[in-house]
PDB file of C-alpha atoms in Angstrom:
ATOM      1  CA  UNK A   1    -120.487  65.321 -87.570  1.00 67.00           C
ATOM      2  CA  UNK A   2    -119.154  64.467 -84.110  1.00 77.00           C
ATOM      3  CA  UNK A   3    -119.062  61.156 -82.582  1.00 83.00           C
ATOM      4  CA  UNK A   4    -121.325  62.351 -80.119  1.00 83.00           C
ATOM      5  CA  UNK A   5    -124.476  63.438 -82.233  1.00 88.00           C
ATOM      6  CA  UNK A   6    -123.965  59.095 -83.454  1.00 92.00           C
ATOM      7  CA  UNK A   7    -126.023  56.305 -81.818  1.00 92.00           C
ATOM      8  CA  UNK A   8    -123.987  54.421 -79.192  1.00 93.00           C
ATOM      9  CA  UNK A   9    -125.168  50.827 -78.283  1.00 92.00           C
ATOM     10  CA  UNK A  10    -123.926  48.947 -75.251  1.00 90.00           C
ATOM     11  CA  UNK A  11    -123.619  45.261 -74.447  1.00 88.00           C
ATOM     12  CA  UNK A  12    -124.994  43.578 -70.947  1.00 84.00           C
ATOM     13  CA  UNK A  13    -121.610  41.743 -71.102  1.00 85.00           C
ATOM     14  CA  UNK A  14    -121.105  39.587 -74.158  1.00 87.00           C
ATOM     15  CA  UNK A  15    -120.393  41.079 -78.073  1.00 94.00           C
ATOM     16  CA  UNK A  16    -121.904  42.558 -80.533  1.00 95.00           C
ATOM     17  CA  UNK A  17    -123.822  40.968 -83.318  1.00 96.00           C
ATOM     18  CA  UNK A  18    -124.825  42.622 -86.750  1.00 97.00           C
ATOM     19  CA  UNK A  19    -127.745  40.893 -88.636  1.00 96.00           C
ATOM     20  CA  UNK A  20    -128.925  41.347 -92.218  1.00 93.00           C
ATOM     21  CA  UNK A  21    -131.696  43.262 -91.146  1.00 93.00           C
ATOM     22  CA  UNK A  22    -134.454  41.026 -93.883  1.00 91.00           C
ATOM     23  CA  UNK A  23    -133.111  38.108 -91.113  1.00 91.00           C
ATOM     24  CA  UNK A  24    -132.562  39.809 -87.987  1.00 93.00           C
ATOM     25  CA  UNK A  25    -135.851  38.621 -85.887  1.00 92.00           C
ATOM     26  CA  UNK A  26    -134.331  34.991 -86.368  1.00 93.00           C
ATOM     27  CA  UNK A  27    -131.456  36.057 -84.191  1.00 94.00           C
ATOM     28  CA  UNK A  28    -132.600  33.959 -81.075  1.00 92.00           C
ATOM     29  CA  UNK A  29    -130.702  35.982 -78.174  1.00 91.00           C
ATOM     30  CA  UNK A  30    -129.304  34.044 -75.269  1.00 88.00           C
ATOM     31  CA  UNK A  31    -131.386  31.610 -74.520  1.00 74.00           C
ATOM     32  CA  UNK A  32    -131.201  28.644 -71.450  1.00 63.00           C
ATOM     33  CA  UNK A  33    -131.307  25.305 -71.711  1.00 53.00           C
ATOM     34  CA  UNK A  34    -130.582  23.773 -67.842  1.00 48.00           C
ATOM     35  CA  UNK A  35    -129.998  20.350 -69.555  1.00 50.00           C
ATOM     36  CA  UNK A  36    -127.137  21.150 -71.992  1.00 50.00           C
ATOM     37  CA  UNK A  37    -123.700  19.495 -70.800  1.00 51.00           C
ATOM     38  CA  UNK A  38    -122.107  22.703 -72.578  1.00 52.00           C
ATOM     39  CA  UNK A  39    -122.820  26.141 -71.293  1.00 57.00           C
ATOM     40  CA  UNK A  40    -122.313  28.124 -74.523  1.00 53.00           C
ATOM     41  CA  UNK A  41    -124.393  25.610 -76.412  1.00 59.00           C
ATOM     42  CA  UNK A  42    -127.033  26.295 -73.852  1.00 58.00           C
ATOM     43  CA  UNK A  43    -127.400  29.760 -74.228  1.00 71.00           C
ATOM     44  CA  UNK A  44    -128.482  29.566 -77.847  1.00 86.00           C
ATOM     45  CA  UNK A  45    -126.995  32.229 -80.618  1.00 91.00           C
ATOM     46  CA  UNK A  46    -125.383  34.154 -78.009  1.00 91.00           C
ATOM     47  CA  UNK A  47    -123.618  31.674 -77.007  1.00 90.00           C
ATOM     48  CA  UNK A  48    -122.824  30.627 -80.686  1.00 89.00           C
ATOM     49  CA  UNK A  49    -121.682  34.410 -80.662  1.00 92.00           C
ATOM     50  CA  UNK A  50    -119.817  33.835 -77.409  1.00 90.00           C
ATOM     51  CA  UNK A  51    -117.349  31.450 -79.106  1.00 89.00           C
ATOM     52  CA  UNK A  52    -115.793  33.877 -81.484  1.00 91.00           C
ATOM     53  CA  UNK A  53    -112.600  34.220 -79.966  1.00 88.00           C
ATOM     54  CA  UNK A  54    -111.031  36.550 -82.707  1.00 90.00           C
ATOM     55  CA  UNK A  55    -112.057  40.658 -82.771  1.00 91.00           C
ATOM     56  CA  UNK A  56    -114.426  39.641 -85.421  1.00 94.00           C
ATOM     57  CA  UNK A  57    -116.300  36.261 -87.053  1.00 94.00           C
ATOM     58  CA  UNK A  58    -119.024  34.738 -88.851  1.00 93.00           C
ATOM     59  CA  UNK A  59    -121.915  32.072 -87.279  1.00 91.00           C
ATOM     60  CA  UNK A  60    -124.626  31.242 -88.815  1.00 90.00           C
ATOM     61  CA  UNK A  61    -128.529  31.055 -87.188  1.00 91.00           C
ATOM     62  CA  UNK A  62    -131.723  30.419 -87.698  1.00 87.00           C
ATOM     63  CA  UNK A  63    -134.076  27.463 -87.916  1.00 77.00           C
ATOM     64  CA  UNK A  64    -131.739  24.682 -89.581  1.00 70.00           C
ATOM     65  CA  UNK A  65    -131.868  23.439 -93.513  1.00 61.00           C
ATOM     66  CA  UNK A  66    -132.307  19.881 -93.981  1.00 62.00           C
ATOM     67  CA  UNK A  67    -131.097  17.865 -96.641  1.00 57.00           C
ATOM     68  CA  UNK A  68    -129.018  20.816 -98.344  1.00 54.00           C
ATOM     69  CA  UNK A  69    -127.123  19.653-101.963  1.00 55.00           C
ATOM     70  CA  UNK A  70    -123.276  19.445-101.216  1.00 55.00           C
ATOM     71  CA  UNK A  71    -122.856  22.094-103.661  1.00 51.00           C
ATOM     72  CA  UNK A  72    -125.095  24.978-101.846  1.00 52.00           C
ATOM     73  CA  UNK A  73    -123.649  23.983 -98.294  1.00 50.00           C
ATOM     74  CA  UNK A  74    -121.311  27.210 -98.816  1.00 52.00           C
ATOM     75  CA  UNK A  75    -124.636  29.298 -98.640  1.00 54.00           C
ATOM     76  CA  UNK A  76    -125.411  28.276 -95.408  1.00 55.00           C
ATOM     77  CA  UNK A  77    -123.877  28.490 -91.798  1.00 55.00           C
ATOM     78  CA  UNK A  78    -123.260  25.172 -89.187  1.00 54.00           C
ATOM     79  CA  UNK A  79    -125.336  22.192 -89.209  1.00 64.00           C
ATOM     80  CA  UNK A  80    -127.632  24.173 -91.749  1.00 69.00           C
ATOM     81  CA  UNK A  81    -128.294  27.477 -90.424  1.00 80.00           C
ATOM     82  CA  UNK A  82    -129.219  29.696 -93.109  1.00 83.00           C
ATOM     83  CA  UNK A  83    -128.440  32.985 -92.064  1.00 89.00           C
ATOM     84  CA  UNK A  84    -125.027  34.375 -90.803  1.00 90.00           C
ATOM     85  CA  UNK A  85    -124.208  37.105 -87.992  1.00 94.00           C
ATOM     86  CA  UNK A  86    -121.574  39.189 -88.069  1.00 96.00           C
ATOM     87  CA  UNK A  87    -120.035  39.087 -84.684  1.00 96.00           C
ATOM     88  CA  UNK A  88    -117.676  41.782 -82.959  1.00 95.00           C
ATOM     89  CA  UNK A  89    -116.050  39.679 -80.489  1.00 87.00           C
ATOM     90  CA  UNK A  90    -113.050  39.773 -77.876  1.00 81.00           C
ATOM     91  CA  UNK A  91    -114.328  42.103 -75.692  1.00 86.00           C
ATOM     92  CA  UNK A  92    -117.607  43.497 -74.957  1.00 88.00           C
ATOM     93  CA  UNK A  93    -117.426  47.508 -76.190  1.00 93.00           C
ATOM     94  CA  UNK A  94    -120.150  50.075 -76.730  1.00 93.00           C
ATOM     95  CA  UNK A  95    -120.335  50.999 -80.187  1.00 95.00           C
ATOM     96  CA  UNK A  96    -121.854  52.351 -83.128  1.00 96.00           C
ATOM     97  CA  UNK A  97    -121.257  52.701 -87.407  1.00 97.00           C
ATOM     98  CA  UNK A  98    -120.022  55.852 -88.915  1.00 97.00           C
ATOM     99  CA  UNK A  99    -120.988  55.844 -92.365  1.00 95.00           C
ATOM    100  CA  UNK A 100    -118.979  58.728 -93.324  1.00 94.00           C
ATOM    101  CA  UNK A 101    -115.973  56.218 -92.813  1.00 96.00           C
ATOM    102  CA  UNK A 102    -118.009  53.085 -93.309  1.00 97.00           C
ATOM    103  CA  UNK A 103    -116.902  51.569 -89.775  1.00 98.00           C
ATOM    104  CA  UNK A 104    -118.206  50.141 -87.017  1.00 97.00           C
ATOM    105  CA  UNK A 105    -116.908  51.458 -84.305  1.00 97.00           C
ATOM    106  CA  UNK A 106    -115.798  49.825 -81.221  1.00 96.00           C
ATOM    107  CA  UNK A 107    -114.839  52.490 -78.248  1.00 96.00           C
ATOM    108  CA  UNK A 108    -112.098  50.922 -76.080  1.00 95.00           C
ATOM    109  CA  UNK A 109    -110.615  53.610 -74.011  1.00 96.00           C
ATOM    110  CA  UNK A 110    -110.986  57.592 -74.320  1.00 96.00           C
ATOM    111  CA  UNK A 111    -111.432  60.214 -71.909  1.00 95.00           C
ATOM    112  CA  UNK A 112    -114.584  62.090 -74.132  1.00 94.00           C
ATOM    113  CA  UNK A 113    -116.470  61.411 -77.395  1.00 93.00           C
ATOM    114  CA  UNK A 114    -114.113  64.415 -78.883  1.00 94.00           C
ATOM    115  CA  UNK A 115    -110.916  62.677 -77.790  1.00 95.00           C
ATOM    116  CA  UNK A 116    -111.850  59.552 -79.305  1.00 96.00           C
ATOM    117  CA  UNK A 117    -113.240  61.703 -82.422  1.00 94.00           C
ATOM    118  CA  UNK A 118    -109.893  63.644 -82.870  1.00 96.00           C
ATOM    119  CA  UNK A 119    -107.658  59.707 -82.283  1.00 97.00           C
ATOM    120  CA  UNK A 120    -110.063  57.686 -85.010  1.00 97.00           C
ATOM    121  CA  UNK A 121    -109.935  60.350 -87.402  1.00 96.00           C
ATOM    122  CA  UNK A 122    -106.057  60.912 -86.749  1.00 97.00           C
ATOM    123  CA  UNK A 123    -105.575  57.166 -86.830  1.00 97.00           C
ATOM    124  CA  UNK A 124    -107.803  56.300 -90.302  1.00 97.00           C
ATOM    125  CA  UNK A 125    -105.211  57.387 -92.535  1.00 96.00           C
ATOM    126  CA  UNK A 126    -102.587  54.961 -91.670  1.00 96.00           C
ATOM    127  CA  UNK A 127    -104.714  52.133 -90.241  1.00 97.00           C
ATOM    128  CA  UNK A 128    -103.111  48.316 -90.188  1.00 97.00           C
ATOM    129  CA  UNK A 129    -106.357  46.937 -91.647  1.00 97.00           C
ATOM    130  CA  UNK A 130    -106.486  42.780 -90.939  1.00 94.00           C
ATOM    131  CA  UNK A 131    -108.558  39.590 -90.280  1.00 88.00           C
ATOM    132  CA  UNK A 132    -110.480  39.995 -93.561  1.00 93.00           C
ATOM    133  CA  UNK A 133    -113.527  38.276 -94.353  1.00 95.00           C
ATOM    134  CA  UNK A 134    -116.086  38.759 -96.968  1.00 94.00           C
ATOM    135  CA  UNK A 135    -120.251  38.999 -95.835  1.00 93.00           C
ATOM    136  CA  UNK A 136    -123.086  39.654 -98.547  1.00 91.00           C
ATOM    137  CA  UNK A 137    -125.221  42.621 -97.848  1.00 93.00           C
ATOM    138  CA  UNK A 138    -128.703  42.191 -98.992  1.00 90.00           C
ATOM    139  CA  UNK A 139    -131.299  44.709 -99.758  1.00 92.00           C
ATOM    140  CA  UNK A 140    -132.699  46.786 -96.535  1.00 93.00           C
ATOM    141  CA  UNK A 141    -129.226  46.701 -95.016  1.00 94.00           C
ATOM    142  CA  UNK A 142    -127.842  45.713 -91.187  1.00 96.00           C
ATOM    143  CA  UNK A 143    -128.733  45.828 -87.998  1.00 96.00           C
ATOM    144  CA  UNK A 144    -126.040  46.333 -85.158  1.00 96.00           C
ATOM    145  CA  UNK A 145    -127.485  45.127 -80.990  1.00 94.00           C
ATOM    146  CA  UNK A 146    -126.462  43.141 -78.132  1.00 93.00           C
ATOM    147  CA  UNK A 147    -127.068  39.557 -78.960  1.00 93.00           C
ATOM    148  CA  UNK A 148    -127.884  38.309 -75.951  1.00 91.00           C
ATOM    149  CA  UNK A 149    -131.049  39.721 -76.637  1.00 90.00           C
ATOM    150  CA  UNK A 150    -133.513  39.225 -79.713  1.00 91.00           C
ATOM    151  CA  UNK A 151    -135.458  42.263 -81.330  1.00 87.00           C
ATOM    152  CA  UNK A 152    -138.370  42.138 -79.623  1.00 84.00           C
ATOM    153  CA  UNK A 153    -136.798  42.756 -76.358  1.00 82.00           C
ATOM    154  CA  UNK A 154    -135.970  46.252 -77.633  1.00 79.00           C
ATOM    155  CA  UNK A 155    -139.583  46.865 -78.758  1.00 76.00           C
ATOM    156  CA  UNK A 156    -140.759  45.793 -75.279  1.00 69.00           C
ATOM    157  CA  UNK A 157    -138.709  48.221 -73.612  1.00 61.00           C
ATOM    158  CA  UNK A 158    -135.999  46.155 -72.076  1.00 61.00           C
ATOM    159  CA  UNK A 159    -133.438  48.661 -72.428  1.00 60.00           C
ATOM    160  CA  UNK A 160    -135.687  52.034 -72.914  1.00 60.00           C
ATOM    161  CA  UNK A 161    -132.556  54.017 -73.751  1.00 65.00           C
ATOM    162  CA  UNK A 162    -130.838  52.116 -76.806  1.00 75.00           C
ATOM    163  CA  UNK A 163    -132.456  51.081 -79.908  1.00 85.00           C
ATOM    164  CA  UNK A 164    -130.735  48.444 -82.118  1.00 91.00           C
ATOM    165  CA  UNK A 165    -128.754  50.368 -85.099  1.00 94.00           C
ATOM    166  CA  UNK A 166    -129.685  50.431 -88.580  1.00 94.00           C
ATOM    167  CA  UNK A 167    -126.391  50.386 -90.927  1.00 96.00           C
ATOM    168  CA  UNK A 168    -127.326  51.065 -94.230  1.00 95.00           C
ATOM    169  CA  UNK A 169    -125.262  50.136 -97.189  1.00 95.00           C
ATOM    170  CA  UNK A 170    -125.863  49.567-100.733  1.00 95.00           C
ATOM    171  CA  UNK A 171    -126.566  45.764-101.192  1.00 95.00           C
ATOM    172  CA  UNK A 172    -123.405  43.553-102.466  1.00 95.00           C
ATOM    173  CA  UNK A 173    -120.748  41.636-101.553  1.00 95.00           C
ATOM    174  CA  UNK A 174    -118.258  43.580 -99.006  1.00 97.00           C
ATOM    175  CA  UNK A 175    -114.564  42.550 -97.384  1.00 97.00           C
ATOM    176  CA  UNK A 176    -114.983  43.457 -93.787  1.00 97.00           C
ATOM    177  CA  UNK A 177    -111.090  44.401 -92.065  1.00 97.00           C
ATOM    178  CA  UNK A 178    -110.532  45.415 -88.603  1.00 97.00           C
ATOM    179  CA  UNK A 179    -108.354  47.745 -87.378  1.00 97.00           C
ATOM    180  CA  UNK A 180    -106.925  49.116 -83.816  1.00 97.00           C
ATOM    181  CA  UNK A 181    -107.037  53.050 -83.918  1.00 98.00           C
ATOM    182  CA  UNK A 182    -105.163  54.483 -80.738  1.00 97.00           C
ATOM    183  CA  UNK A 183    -103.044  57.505 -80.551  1.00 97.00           C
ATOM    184  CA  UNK A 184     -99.243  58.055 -79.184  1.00 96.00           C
ATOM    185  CA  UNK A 185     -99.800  57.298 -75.687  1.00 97.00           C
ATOM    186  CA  UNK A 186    -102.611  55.027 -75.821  1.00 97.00           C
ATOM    187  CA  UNK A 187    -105.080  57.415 -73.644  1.00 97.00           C
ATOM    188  CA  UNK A 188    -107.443  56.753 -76.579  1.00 97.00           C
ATOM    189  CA  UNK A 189    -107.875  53.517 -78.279  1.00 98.00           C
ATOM    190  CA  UNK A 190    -110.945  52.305 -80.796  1.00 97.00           C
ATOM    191  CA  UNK A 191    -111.438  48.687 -82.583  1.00 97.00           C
ATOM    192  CA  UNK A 192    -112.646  49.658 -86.432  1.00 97.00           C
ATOM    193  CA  UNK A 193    -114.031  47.511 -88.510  1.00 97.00           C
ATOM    194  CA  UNK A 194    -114.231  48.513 -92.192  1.00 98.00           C
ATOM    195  CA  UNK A 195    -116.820  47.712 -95.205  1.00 98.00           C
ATOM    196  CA  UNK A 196    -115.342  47.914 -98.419  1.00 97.00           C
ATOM    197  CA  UNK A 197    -117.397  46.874-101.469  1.00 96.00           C
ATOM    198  CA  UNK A 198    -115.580  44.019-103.073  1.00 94.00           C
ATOM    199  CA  UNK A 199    -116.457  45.716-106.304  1.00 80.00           C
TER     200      UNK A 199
END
């Protein structure tokens, strides 16, 4: 495998969202709404993603719940939602998901797919793995795109070279770390994220 011979995805500016694929045609994209006094809150989920200040987060979507039990409120995202989006914030990257490694793969600075290649895999062993959350996996797996757009945009040939990216992993319950992977003097530098089954 080289990184090259993986699907990339790119960004038209904001981060990267990864659905559970069952849920990802309720991802609403950036939508605009003149009226709101907020801007983020005007643009929809994307915006919603837009507020994840940290490398990585959780936000929930999708048509709200009402009336939801005190006790199942965990289940569900803010004000409701009942789905959740992985986002891959900070900085807008292209990426992809090597499941030999079981990463996805931010690419933040290297002069060729095989310098970045020869840094990550360098880099894995002694990775400083942090910000840990935890994120169910159903059955059928993810789904990695921009999320400023929605699926259909894809299938309508918005952006005729990129395809959203199918991650698939076993269904369960996984702790998600994230990791800078750079080498000595910095010429190369990726953002990992890691999926470890929980157990």
């Amino acid at each position: 495998m080289t990184y090259s011979d993986l699907a990339w995805i790119n960004t038209t500016g904001g981060p990267i969202v990864v659905l559970q694929a069952l849920h990802a045609a309720a991802w609403g994209g950036a939508e605009d709404d003149p009226d709101c006094e907020d801007e983020l809150d005007g643009w929809g989920d994307y915006g919603t993603a837009c507020r994840v200040d940290d490398r990585i987060g959780l936000v929930g979507y999708g048509e709200p719940v009402e009336g939801i039990a005190p006790q199942y409120k965990a289940e569900f995202g803010p004000d409701g939602a009942p789905f959740r989006a992985l986002v891959l914030g900070d900085e807008p990257l292209m990426s992809t998901f090597v499941p030999v490694h079981r990463i996805a793969l931010r690419w933040y600075c290297a002069d060729s797919y095989e310098h970045l290649f020869a840094t990550v895999e360098a880099a894995l062993p002694q990775a400083d793995w942090t910000s840990p959350l935890e994120w169910e996996v159903p059955p059928g797996g993810l789904v990695m795109m921009d999320s400023a757009f929605v699926l259909a945009d894809y299938e309508n040939g918005l952006w005729d070279e990129e395809r959203p990216i199918p991650i698939d992993l076993p269904p369960g319950r996984y702790r998600i770390e994230t990791a800078e992977l750079a080498n000595a003097t910095r010429s190369a530098v990726a953002i990992a994220h890691r999926f470890t089954p929980t157990v």
